[in-house]
GROMACS .gro file of N, CA and C in nm:
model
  261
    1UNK      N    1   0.085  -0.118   0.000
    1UNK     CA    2   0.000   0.000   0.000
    1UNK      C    3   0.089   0.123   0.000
    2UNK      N    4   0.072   0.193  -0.087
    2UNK     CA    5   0.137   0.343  -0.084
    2UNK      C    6   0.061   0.433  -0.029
    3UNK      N    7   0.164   0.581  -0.023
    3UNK     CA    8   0.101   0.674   0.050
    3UNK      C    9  -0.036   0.736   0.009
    4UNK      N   10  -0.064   0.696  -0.136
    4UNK     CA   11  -0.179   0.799  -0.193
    4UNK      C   12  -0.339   0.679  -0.139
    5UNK      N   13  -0.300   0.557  -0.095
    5UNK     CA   14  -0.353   0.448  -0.082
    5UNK      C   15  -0.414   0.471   0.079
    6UNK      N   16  -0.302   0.499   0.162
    6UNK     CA   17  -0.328   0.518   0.305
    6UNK      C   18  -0.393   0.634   0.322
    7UNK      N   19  -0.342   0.762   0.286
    7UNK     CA   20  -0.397   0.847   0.288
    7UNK      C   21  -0.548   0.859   0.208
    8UNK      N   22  -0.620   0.792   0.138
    8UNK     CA   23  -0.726   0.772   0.080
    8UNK      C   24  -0.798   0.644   0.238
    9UNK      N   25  -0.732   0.597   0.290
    9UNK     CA   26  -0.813   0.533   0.379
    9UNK      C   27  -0.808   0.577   0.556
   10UNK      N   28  -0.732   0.677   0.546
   10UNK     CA   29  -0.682   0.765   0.670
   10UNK      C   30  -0.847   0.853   0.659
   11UNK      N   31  -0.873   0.919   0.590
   11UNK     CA   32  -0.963   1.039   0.566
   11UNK      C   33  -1.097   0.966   0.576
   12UNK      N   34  -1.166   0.832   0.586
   12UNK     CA   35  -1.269   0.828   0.604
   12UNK      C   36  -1.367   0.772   0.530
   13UNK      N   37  -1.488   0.814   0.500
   13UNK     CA   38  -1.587   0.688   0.418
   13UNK      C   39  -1.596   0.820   0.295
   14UNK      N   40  -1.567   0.885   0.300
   14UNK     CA   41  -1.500   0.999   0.136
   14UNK      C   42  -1.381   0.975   0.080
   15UNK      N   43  -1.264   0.916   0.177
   15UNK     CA   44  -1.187   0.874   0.087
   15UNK      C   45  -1.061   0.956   0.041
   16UNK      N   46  -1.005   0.938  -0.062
   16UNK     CA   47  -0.893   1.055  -0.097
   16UNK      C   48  -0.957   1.229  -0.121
   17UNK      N   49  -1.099   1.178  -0.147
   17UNK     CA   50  -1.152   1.356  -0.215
   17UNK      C   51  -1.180   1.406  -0.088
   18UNK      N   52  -1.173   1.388   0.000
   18UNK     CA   53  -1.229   1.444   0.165
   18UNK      C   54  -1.047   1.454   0.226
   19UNK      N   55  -0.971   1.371   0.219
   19UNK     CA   56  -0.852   1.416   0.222
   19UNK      C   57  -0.748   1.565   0.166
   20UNK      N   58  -0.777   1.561   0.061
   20UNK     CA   59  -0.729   1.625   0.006
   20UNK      C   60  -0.804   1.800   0.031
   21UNK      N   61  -0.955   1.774   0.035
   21UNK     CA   62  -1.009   1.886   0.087
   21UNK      C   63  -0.963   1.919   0.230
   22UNK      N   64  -0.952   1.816   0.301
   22UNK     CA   65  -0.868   1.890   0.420
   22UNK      C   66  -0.744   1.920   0.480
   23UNK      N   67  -0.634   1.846   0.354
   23UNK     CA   68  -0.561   1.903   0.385
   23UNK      C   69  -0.440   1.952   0.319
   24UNK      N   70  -0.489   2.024   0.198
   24UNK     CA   71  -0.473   2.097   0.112
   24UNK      C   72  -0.378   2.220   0.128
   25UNK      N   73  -0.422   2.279   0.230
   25UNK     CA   74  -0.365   2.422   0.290
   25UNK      C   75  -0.189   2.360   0.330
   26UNK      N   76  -0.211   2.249   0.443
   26UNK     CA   77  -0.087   2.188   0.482
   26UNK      C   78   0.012   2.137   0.366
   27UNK      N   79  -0.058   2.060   0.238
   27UNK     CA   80   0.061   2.012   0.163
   27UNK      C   81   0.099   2.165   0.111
   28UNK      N   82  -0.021   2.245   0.078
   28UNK     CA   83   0.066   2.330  -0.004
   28UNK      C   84   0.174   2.430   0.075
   29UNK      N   85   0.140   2.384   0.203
   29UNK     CA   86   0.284   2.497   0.267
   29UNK      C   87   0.378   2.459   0.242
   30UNK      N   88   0.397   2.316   0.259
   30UNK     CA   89   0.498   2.193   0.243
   30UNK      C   90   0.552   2.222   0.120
   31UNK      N   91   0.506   2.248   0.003
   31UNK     CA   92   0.502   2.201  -0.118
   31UNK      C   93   0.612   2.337  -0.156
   32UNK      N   94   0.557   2.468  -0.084
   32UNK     CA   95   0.620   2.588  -0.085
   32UNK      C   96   0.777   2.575  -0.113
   33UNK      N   97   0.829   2.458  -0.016
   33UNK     CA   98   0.986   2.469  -0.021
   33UNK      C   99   1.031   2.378  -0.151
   34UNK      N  100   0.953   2.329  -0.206
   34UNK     CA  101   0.940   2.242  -0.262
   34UNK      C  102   0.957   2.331  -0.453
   35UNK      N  103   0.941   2.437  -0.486
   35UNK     CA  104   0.923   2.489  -0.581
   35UNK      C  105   0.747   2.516  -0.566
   36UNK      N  106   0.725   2.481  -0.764
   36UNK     CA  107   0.600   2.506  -0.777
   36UNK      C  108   0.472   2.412  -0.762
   37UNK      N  109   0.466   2.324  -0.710
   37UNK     CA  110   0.354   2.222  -0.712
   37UNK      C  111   0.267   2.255  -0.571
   38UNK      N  112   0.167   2.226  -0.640
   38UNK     CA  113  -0.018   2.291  -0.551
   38UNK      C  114  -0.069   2.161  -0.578
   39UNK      N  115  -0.112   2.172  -0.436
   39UNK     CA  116  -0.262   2.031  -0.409
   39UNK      C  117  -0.404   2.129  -0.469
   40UNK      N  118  -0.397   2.170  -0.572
   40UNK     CA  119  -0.528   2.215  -0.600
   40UNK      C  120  -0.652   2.180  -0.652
   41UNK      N  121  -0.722   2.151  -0.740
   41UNK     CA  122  -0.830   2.090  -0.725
   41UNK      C  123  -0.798   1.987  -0.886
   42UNK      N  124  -0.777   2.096  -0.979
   42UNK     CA  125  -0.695   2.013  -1.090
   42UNK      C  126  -0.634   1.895  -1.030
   43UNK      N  127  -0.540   1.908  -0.937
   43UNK     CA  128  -0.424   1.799  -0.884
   43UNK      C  129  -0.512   1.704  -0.817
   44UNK      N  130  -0.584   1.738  -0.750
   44UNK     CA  131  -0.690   1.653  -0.588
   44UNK      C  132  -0.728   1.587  -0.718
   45UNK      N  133  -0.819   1.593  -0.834
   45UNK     CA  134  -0.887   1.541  -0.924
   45UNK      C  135  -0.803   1.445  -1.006
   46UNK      N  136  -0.681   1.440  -1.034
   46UNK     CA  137  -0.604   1.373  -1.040
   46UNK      C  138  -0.563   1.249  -1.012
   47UNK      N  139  -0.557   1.243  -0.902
   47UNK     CA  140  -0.534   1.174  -0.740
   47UNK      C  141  -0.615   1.071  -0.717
   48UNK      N  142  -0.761   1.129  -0.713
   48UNK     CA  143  -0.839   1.087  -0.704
   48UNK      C  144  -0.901   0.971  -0.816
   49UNK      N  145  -0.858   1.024  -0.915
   49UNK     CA  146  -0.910   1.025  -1.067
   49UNK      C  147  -0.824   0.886  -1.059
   50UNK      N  148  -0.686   0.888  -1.018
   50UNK     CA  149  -0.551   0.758  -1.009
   50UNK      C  150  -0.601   0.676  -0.970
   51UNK      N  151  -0.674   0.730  -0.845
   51UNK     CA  152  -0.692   0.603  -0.710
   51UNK      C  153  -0.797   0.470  -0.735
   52UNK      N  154  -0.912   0.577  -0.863
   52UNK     CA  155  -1.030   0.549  -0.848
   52UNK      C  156  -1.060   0.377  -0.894
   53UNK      N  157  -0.963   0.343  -0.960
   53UNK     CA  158  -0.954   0.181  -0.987
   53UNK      C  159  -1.014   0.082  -0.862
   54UNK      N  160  -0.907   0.114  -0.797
   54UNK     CA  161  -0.892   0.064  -0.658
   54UNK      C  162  -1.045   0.094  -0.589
   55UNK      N  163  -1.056   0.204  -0.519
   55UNK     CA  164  -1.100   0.259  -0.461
   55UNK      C  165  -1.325   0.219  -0.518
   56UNK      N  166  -1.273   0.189  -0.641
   56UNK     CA  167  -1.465   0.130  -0.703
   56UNK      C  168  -1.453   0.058  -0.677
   57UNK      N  169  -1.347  -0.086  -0.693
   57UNK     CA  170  -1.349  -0.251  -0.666
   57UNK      C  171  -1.305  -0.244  -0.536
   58UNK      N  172  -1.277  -0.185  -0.445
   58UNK     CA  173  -1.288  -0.223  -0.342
   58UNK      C  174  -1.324  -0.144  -0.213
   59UNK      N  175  -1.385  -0.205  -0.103
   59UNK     CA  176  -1.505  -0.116  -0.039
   59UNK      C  177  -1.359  -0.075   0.060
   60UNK      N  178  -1.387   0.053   0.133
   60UNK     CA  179  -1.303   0.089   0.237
   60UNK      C  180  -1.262   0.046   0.330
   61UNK      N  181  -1.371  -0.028   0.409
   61UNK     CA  182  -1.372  -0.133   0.522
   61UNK      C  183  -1.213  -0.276   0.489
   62UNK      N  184  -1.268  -0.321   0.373
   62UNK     CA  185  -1.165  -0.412   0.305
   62UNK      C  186  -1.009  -0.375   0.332
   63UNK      N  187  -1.011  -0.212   0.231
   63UNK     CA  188  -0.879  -0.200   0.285
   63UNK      C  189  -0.838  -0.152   0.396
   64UNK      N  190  -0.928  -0.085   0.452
   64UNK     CA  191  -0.879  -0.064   0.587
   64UNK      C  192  -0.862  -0.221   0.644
   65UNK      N  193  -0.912  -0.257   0.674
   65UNK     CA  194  -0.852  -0.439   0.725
   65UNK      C  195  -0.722  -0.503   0.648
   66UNK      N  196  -0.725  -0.470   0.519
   66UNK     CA  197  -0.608  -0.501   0.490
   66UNK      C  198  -0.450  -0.454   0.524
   67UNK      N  199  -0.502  -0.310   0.530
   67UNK     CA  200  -0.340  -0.247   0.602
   67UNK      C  201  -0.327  -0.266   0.695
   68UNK      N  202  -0.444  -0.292   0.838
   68UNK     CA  203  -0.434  -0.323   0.962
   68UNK      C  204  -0.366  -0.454   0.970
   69UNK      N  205  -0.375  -0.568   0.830
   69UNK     CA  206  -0.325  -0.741   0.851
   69UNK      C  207  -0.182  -0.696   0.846
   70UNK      N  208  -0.188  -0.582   0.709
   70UNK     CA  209  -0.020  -0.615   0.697
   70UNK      C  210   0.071  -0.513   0.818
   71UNK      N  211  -0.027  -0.429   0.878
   71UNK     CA  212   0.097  -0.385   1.008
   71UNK      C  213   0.107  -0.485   1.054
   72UNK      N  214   0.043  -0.513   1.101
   72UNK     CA  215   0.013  -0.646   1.244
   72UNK      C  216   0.091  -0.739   1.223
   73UNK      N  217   0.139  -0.765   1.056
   73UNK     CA  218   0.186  -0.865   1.027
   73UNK      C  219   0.391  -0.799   1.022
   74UNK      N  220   0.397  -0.699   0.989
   74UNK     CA  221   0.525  -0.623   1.048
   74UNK      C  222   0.552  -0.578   1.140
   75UNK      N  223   0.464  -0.528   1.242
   75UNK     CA  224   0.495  -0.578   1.384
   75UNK      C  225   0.563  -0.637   1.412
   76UNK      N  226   0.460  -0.797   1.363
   76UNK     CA  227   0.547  -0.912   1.439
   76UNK      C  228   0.642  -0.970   1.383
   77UNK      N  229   0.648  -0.897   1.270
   77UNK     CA  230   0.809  -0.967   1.239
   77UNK      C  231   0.882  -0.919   1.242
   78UNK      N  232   0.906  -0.794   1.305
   78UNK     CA  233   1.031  -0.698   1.389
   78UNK      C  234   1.027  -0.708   1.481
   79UNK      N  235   0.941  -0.784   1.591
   79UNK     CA  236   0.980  -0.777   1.712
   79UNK      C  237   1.087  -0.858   1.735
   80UNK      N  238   1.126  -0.835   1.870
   80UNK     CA  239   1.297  -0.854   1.866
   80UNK      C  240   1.350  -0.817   1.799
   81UNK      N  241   1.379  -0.761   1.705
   81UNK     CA  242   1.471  -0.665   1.634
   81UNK      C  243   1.470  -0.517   1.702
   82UNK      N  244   1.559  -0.503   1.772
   82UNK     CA  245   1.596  -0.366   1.777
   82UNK      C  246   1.628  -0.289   1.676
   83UNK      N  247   1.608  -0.181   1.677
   83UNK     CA  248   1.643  -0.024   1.578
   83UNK      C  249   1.785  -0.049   1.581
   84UNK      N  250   1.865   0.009   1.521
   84UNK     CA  251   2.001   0.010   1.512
   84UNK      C  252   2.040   0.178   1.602
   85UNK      N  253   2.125   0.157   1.699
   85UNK     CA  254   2.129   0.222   1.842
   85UNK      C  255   2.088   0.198   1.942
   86UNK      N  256   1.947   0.116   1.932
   86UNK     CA  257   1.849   0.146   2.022
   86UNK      C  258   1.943  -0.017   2.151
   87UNK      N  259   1.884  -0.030   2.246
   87UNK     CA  260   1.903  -0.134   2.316
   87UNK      C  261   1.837  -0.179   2.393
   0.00000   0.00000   0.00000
């Protein structure tokens, strides 16, 4: 799952277009240091427009359960592994 994937299931039963409406203001501050690129509605439509494959064949609930298997499932296969420093 990529970021445009999570973030489309972070935002709710709207999805990436309710995302992007809220938080629009934030990427584009971000985006500021960044040169010229805007989360604007052209772009959100975009995004959205990318996602939308996914996002018709499959209901939200789904993937939300699915990213929850695969943390759960990296969790546990780093435990016992320490961070490198950490002890």
């Amino acid at each position: 799952m990529g970021a445009t994937l999570l973030f489309h299931l972070g935002a709710g039963e709207r999805g990436l277009e309710a995302f992007c409406e809220r938080y629009a203001d934030s990427f584009n501050r971000w985006f500021d240091d960044l040169g010229r690129p805007h989360l604007d509605e052209a772009t959100s439509r975009r995004l959205v427009d990318g996602l939308r494959p996914i996002s018709e064949s499959h209901p939200i609930d789904a993937l939300s359960r699915r990213r929850d298997a695969l943390l759960t499932e990296l969790i546990t296969a780093a435990r016992g592994h320490a961070a490198p420093g950490a002890r």
